[in-house]
XYZ file of C-alpha atoms in Angstrom:
558
model
C 91.778 104.191 120.256
C 93.459 101.047 118.062
C 91.761 102.546 114.751
C 93.230 106.004 115.450
C 96.721 104.639 115.611
C 96.203 102.787 112.351
C 95.191 105.971 110.921
C 98.402 107.676 112.283
C 100.710 104.905 111.084
C 98.586 104.261 108.138
C 99.687 105.355 104.369
C 98.528 108.176 102.339
C 95.630 107.824 100.087
C 95.640 109.479 96.912
C 92.577 108.334 94.810
C 89.358 106.092 94.782
C 88.176 103.875 92.268
C 84.663 102.465 90.965
C 84.025 99.153 92.818
C 85.420 100.173 96.514
C 83.369 99.108 99.149
C 83.980 102.438 101.202
C 81.461 105.598 101.076
C 82.232 107.553 98.122
C 84.726 104.964 96.461
C 85.233 105.955 93.022
C 82.943 109.133 93.277
C 80.267 107.575 90.945
C 77.137 109.019 90.566
C 73.950 107.461 88.882
C 73.247 110.375 86.689
C 75.853 111.648 84.468
C 74.825 114.305 81.504
C 76.685 111.965 78.686
C 78.229 108.657 78.010
C 81.563 109.867 77.521
C 81.231 111.827 81.201
C 80.078 107.983 82.849
C 83.061 106.446 80.959
C 86.169 108.964 82.118
C 84.340 109.075 85.468
C 84.545 105.273 85.716
C 88.175 104.960 84.494
C 89.362 107.991 86.386
C 87.765 107.159 89.493
C 87.918 110.359 92.187
C 90.631 111.793 94.038
C 90.574 111.389 97.921
C 89.054 114.308 99.681
C 91.000 114.764 103.012
C 89.486 116.746 105.719
C 90.920 120.321 106.941
C 92.999 118.844 109.704
C 94.367 116.033 107.558
C 95.162 118.118 104.694
C 97.175 121.045 106.786
C 99.105 118.556 108.595
C 100.046 116.524 105.283
C 101.294 119.843 104.032
C 103.424 120.297 107.375
C 104.722 117.051 106.868
C 105.316 117.115 103.196
C 107.732 120.126 103.558
C 109.551 118.499 106.585
C 109.973 115.671 104.452
C 111.436 118.070 101.519
C 113.487 119.626 103.663
C 115.176 116.347 105.179
C 115.623 115.250 101.526
C 117.369 118.136 100.773
C 119.695 118.307 103.921
C 120.330 114.080 103.203
C 121.332 114.778 99.796
C 123.447 117.832 100.719
C 124.839 116.265 104.035
C 128.694 116.322 102.981
C 128.443 119.918 102.127
C 126.411 121.017 105.303
C 128.772 119.022 107.549
C 131.687 120.851 105.802
C 130.075 124.116 106.672
C 129.295 123.130 110.197
C 132.805 122.040 110.823
C 134.585 125.190 109.290
C 131.783 127.388 111.427
C 133.046 125.601 114.492
C 129.637 123.710 115.276
C 131.033 120.487 115.689
C 131.632 120.400 119.360
C 130.494 119.213 122.089
C 128.951 122.571 123.359
C 127.255 123.466 120.163
C 126.060 119.912 119.560
C 123.907 119.806 122.755
C 121.594 122.760 122.013
C 121.734 121.767 118.474
C 120.178 118.290 119.522
C 117.834 119.826 121.916
C 116.321 121.731 118.682
C 116.072 118.786 116.712
C 114.483 116.661 119.396
C 111.825 119.763 119.616
C 111.155 119.805 116.284
C 110.800 115.826 115.810
C 108.190 115.868 118.843
C 106.199 118.461 116.945
C 106.257 116.707 113.917
C 105.154 113.547 115.740
C 102.203 115.839 117.167
C 101.415 116.987 113.734
C 100.985 113.282 112.721
C 98.750 112.491 115.303
C 96.669 115.369 114.463
C 96.731 113.857 111.117
C 95.742 110.365 112.396
C 92.812 112.257 113.851
C 91.448 113.837 110.603
C 91.849 110.359 108.943
C 89.605 108.911 112.093
C 87.169 111.299 111.332
C 86.838 110.549 107.292
C 84.321 107.411 106.783
C 86.501 106.848 103.081
C 89.573 106.517 105.154
C 88.486 104.458 107.630
C 86.753 102.177 105.145
C 90.559 101.909 103.311
C 92.588 101.380 106.333
C 89.890 98.601 107.337
C 90.444 97.201 103.697
C 94.168 97.512 104.069
C 94.235 95.593 107.271
C 92.026 92.838 106.092
C 94.025 92.141 102.972
C 97.132 91.872 105.186
C 95.592 89.317 107.339
C 94.396 87.166 104.437
C 95.889 87.941 101.101
C 92.935 86.271 99.182
C 91.692 87.314 95.490
C 88.743 89.018 96.851
C 90.410 91.193 99.462
C 93.314 91.932 96.986
C 90.553 93.154 94.582
C 88.954 95.242 97.058
C 92.510 96.662 98.108
C 93.005 97.425 94.264
C 90.301 100.134 94.154
C 92.403 102.356 96.234
C 95.450 104.131 95.192
C 97.819 104.540 98.102
C 101.848 104.557 99.038
C 103.097 101.297 97.125
C 105.229 100.596 100.510
C 101.985 99.516 102.417
C 100.607 97.213 99.866
C 101.047 93.768 101.471
C 104.271 91.498 100.274
C 102.941 88.702 97.978
C 106.373 86.894 97.239
C 110.036 87.268 99.060
C 113.378 86.260 97.190
C 113.934 83.953 100.010
C 110.698 81.724 99.952
C 112.209 79.294 97.407
C 114.700 77.196 99.725
C 116.969 76.568 96.668
C 117.575 80.209 96.467
C 119.858 80.150 99.793
C 121.112 76.550 99.186
C 123.166 77.841 96.097
C 124.407 80.745 97.908
C 122.468 83.470 96.936
C 122.190 86.268 99.585
C 121.847 90.087 99.961
C 125.146 90.751 98.105
C 122.818 90.142 94.869
C 123.073 87.812 91.807
C 126.255 87.505 89.661
C 126.759 90.206 86.835
C 129.265 90.154 84.146
C 131.959 92.484 85.285
C 134.006 94.387 82.638
C 137.246 92.856 81.446
C 140.441 94.277 83.711
C 142.974 96.337 81.485
C 146.163 94.767 81.457
C 148.744 97.852 82.262
C 151.793 97.749 80.107
C 155.406 99.482 80.998
C 154.364 102.749 79.737
C 151.484 103.130 82.068
C 153.518 104.703 84.719
C 152.759 106.862 87.850
C 152.255 109.600 85.470
C 149.405 107.900 83.903
C 147.808 107.084 87.152
C 147.984 110.829 88.641
C 146.267 111.889 84.939
C 143.736 109.178 86.153
C 143.246 110.459 89.310
C 140.589 113.166 89.071
C 138.208 110.707 87.207
C 138.691 108.329 89.973
C 137.439 110.750 92.778
C 134.934 112.048 90.896
C 133.338 108.481 90.241
C 133.460 107.645 93.915
C 130.393 106.049 95.240
C 129.699 108.529 98.123
C 129.805 111.320 95.488
C 127.942 109.308 92.817
C 125.236 108.628 95.661
C 124.790 112.486 96.539
C 124.872 114.261 93.645
C 124.985 112.572 90.249
C 122.044 110.067 90.408
C 118.895 112.197 90.677
C 119.325 113.813 87.533
C 121.119 111.280 85.732
C 118.711 108.666 86.604
C 115.617 110.846 85.235
C 117.537 111.490 82.003
C 118.424 107.772 81.687
C 115.667 105.896 82.522
C 113.307 107.634 80.427
C 111.221 111.094 80.918
C 108.042 109.063 80.153
C 108.223 107.379 83.180
C 104.817 109.356 84.482
C 104.073 108.287 87.841
C 100.748 109.438 87.724
C 99.613 106.897 85.098
C 100.688 104.454 87.366
C 97.593 104.254 89.551
C 95.162 104.662 86.651
C 96.401 101.975 84.469
C 96.788 99.492 87.106
C 93.211 99.716 88.231
C 92.374 99.298 84.357
C 94.319 96.065 84.142
C 93.031 94.728 87.843
C 89.290 95.293 86.944
C 89.193 95.268 83.126
C 91.790 92.647 82.344
C 91.514 90.653 85.585
C 95.109 91.327 86.569
C 96.728 90.595 89.782
C 98.948 93.054 91.284
C 101.592 91.661 93.618
C 104.667 93.135 95.419
C 107.718 91.131 95.558
C 110.874 91.503 97.814
C 114.501 91.159 95.952
C 117.586 89.962 98.151
C 118.928 93.349 98.524
C 115.303 94.441 100.106
C 113.765 96.556 96.956
C 110.101 96.198 96.402
C 109.011 95.262 93.100
C 105.537 96.315 91.513
C 103.989 93.645 89.305
C 100.707 92.989 87.510
C 100.159 89.586 85.938
C 97.262 88.903 83.398
C 96.254 85.274 83.416
C 95.321 83.505 79.734
C 95.650 80.313 80.691
C 91.994 79.470 81.146
C 91.479 80.135 77.427
C 91.401 77.088 75.264
C 94.198 78.111 72.832
C 97.527 76.765 73.862
C 99.299 80.287 73.585
C 97.842 81.100 77.375
C 100.767 78.978 78.626
C 103.234 81.002 77.245
C 104.239 83.962 79.543
C 105.403 87.084 78.191
C 107.468 89.367 80.723
C 107.469 93.075 79.807
C 110.295 95.007 80.988
C 110.710 98.777 80.175
C 112.048 101.886 81.866
C 108.863 103.518 81.374
C 105.701 103.323 83.471
C 103.830 104.970 80.182
C 105.127 102.615 77.695
C 104.520 99.377 79.222
C 101.049 100.117 81.004
C 99.409 101.198 77.926
C 100.729 98.318 75.341
C 100.564 95.857 78.026
C 97.230 96.403 79.408
C 95.490 97.041 75.729
C 97.689 94.197 74.314
C 96.781 91.560 76.399
C 92.945 92.397 76.611
C 92.371 93.289 72.955
C 95.017 90.889 70.963
C 97.011 88.438 72.104
C 96.291 85.139 73.814
C 99.492 84.792 75.659
C 99.399 85.302 79.304
C 101.501 88.456 80.191
C 103.371 90.458 83.331
C 101.388 93.781 82.450
C 104.200 95.159 83.922
C 107.416 93.128 84.417
C 108.482 96.014 87.046
C 108.709 99.801 86.947
C 112.339 100.548 87.188
C 113.753 100.956 90.436
C 113.729 104.468 92.100
C 111.049 105.791 89.388
C 107.618 107.015 90.639
C 106.788 104.971 93.305
C 109.011 102.482 93.606
C 111.686 101.917 96.125
C 115.588 101.671 95.265
C 117.924 102.776 93.094
C 118.342 101.618 89.197
C 121.786 100.357 89.173
C 122.337 97.372 87.466
C 123.025 94.990 90.465
C 119.480 96.147 91.547
C 117.669 95.393 88.424
C 119.217 92.217 87.928
C 118.242 91.238 91.783
C 114.573 92.413 90.577
C 114.487 90.526 87.578
C 115.644 87.194 89.656
C 112.936 87.931 91.851
C 110.395 88.112 89.192
C 111.471 84.922 87.257
C 111.351 83.082 90.516
C 107.578 84.449 91.466
C 106.403 83.367 88.027
C 108.082 79.575 88.372
C 107.317 78.900 91.766
C 104.142 81.301 92.603
C 102.126 81.482 89.078
C 103.244 77.862 88.206
C 104.831 78.747 84.542
C 108.008 76.629 83.294
C 110.723 78.394 82.490
C 110.579 76.782 79.036
C 107.400 78.993 78.861
C 108.374 82.111 79.790
C 109.190 84.529 76.798
C 111.054 88.107 77.858
C 109.996 91.443 76.054
C 112.124 94.663 76.798
C 111.910 97.894 75.434
C 114.891 100.555 75.657
C 117.003 100.545 78.499
C 114.641 97.408 79.769
C 117.129 95.360 77.519
C 119.826 94.994 80.104
C 117.401 93.358 82.623
C 116.223 91.237 79.687
C 119.384 90.015 78.161
C 120.519 89.381 81.766
C 117.317 87.105 82.489
C 118.254 85.319 79.179
C 121.556 84.955 79.963
C 120.736 83.488 83.803
C 117.874 81.272 82.533
C 119.188 79.850 79.270
C 116.029 77.874 79.025
C 113.866 80.885 78.472
C 111.579 80.212 75.484
C 112.676 83.440 73.846
C 113.989 87.205 73.822
C 112.250 90.283 72.152
C 114.449 93.554 72.131
C 112.664 96.327 71.281
C 114.168 100.010 70.630
C 117.450 98.766 72.702
C 121.041 99.159 72.218
C 124.312 97.365 72.560
C 126.429 99.493 75.057
C 125.518 102.486 77.352
C 128.847 104.272 77.025
C 128.388 105.548 73.278
C 125.084 107.321 74.335
C 126.354 108.657 77.274
C 129.275 110.254 75.406
C 126.943 112.020 72.733
C 125.277 114.115 75.554
C 128.423 115.065 77.335
C 131.210 117.280 76.696
C 134.148 115.700 74.548
C 136.753 116.651 77.665
C 134.613 114.393 79.905
C 134.858 111.241 78.053
C 137.416 109.703 80.825
C 135.237 110.566 83.198
C 131.891 109.491 81.630
C 133.378 106.000 80.268
C 134.730 105.140 83.767
C 131.575 106.042 85.797
C 129.611 103.920 83.226
C 131.624 101.145 83.212
C 131.902 100.830 87.082
C 128.304 101.836 88.132
C 126.202 101.607 85.091
C 127.593 99.327 82.929
C 124.483 98.179 80.581
C 126.499 95.749 78.508
C 123.467 94.355 76.594
C 125.370 92.768 73.587
C 127.901 90.987 75.905
C 124.822 89.341 77.856
C 122.989 88.698 74.642
C 125.438 86.639 73.167
C 125.437 84.513 76.385
C 122.193 83.207 75.380
C 121.451 80.283 72.795
C 117.659 81.082 72.042
C 115.368 82.530 69.819
C 115.955 86.459 69.501
C 114.058 89.115 67.623
C 115.147 92.844 67.555
C 112.883 95.849 66.586
C 114.181 98.918 65.500
C 112.297 102.228 65.479
C 113.445 104.021 62.126
C 112.838 107.662 63.669
C 114.428 106.816 67.162
C 115.531 109.896 68.917
C 117.070 108.265 72.120
C 119.420 105.457 70.862
C 120.949 107.228 67.805
C 124.399 109.002 68.384
C 123.894 111.764 66.111
C 119.937 112.087 65.366
C 116.976 110.391 64.275
C 117.504 111.339 60.368
C 120.827 109.230 60.480
C 119.528 105.582 61.262
C 123.092 103.979 60.658
C 123.991 105.724 64.164
C 121.025 103.703 66.101
C 122.691 101.464 68.201
C 120.228 98.836 67.496
C 122.536 98.526 64.267
C 125.498 97.100 66.598
C 123.412 95.209 68.623
C 122.488 93.107 65.545
C 125.969 93.009 64.412
C 127.484 92.009 67.444
C 124.925 88.938 67.694
C 125.536 88.205 64.202
C 129.001 88.085 64.536
C 129.247 85.927 67.562
C 126.610 83.173 66.229
C 127.820 83.143 62.747
C 131.414 84.138 62.509
C 132.152 82.611 59.327
C 129.232 84.459 57.492
C 130.005 88.035 58.969
C 133.501 88.340 57.538
C 134.092 91.669 56.007
C 131.977 91.298 52.852
C 128.899 90.012 55.047
C 129.353 92.720 57.614
C 129.606 95.186 54.622
C 126.368 94.016 52.975
C 124.542 94.085 56.209
C 125.400 97.776 56.732
C 124.002 98.484 53.537
C 120.657 96.536 54.095
C 120.430 98.652 57.760
C 121.098 102.008 56.220
C 117.992 101.715 54.399
C 115.222 103.274 56.407
C 111.884 101.965 54.561
C 110.457 98.724 53.279
C 111.197 100.031 49.510
C 114.971 100.605 50.150
C 115.226 97.085 52.246
C 114.107 95.320 48.960
C 115.893 97.115 46.788
C 119.086 95.968 48.861
C 117.910 92.470 49.128
C 117.238 92.090 45.160
C 120.664 93.586 44.677
C 122.288 90.729 46.264
C 120.168 87.851 44.609
C 119.509 86.851 48.273
C 117.595 83.196 47.584
C 115.629 82.669 50.721
C 114.902 78.849 50.326
C 118.784 78.267 49.510
C 119.683 79.880 53.016
C 117.003 77.979 54.907
C 118.098 74.697 53.293
C 121.954 75.599 54.231
C 121.177 76.421 57.907
C 118.771 73.506 58.307
C 121.522 71.155 56.782
C 124.161 72.501 59.311
C 121.829 72.284 62.015
C 121.234 68.584 61.561
C 124.633 67.484 61.092
C 125.923 69.691 63.952
C 125.395 71.063 67.373
C 123.042 73.650 67.730
C 125.239 75.436 70.238
C 126.404 78.992 69.027
C 128.354 79.933 67.404
C 128.230 78.052 64.188
C 130.948 77.386 61.637
C 128.269 77.413 58.739
C 129.850 79.519 55.669
C 133.592 78.249 56.358
C 133.895 76.789 52.743
C 131.636 79.313 51.228
C 131.948 81.430 48.509
C 131.934 85.545 49.109
C 128.362 85.769 47.382
C 127.173 82.757 49.507
C 128.077 84.760 52.422
C 126.620 87.946 51.932
C 123.132 85.881 50.722
C 123.230 84.443 54.170
C 124.342 87.628 55.942
C 121.254 89.518 54.581
C 119.144 86.741 55.409
C 119.727 86.157 58.827
C 119.761 89.959 59.670
C 116.391 90.240 57.974
C 115.187 87.378 60.135
C 116.504 88.412 63.258
C 115.645 92.441 62.820
C 112.814 94.287 61.507
C 111.865 97.861 61.219
C 108.812 99.623 62.854
C 108.711 103.297 61.514
C 108.047 105.272 64.746
C 110.089 107.352 67.303
C 111.485 105.413 70.533
C 108.359 106.248 72.730
C 105.541 105.427 70.701
C 103.782 102.443 71.956
C 104.276 99.060 70.010
C 100.921 98.369 68.472
C 99.872 94.753 69.969
C 100.059 93.256 66.028
C 103.722 94.505 65.719
C 104.858 92.298 68.568
C 105.726 88.949 67.104
C 107.737 85.882 68.373
C 111.179 85.669 67.060
C 112.145 83.355 64.052
C 113.412 79.707 64.543
C 114.653 77.336 61.790
């Protein structure tokens, strides 16, 4: 009876991989026609085959879940309709409550029948026993066994919570979340009268959290956080990382209750010192990180790595919503896990981010300034220009206000708060973060991110003539054009290096620097181009092309 109850309440099992201890785990046979077939089967495993009773019960419960989701997301309109029809009164609510109660009773019966179907399936029984054993004893061996099954992530045992570190509560961190940079308030003048307030009222109403939560997010979240986020790839590559790369999967719980899925590949056993460095990989796409993360760790780099820093909240099988506050909360618990559970020093953590992951990466660098280095790949300075390019011009006010209030990805502002080494990678054929098209490389918002960083760190170098020279260099779409611009200004790398090293040795290392204050225009242009090439390099690819391991390089330092 106890086993049947566990089957009723257990998670949905999707796939079995090689190495599991249950009957049919992985679906591997000893005889295969070709080597290719063997390798493919070993990699992909096999789908879990439910019995007839479980399959039909799952179908009914799945349709019930879809109907509930539709009803919940359209609840404001549904309540308005019921009110206008006169159903929101006691005489009408009583029979409706009876109908709902009967339906819930029937669904409970269907769930019990599904549990009975699972109970008679030896694959599921073996899985539920492995899951229970892992929850009672989270040893590496039990976790390895559990990694041979793909199931609902919400049932994965919790490995680390945000409040496990006593200092987190001591400094006042609560479920309200970690601090973020807020947009600067606009000071109203005399001319900003009641008429202006009335004109802005429609935008304010449309950007209310209630409407935002019930209408805008599903579509916007999918478009904003990359269509490359394919949840079907998630279990396959996590299996590869766990078994081939000896990766360690862990569930972390942030202060807002969201659950973060991480994979850690430990290279500290290597004799080379690079293994003591931890690279945190942050992206908006499960596809990009899983491909580059696993292969890059296993085949090329000796660095330890989060194969996925996490998959963005609200995508695939991860709970929560991917708003800036939730993302920052998630990043905070990931860093704490790396420090207090994995045993890395903050000075040995390198943060790599792709695309929209630049927000959480710059937040981490700003919040933990001792971070070793920051690498931003195909990232941008601010979300507003990118949001405006895909929306009608007449919606400018609404889009700007909504993004600033609820999705303020102010990457450049956060980046300027970080004092450590920074490397920017610009995709020359990027079709996502350009405001016109991939053929217009000057519309790439990575250019603006570079200019903002250089203007903050070297204000006396990035004067009008320095900015003009850097923009000319940025307009080059290939190495030949870059070299042409560089030689045109006769940049002397040795002289630029000696000037910067001399300043660093005589002054504080804290940015902004005053170097270039008494320099000629020619000297400023040389230094501006030298710094631009040191901070940014091109990668001839589109936005979603996985970064080859050899293209990953640590930032330049004096």
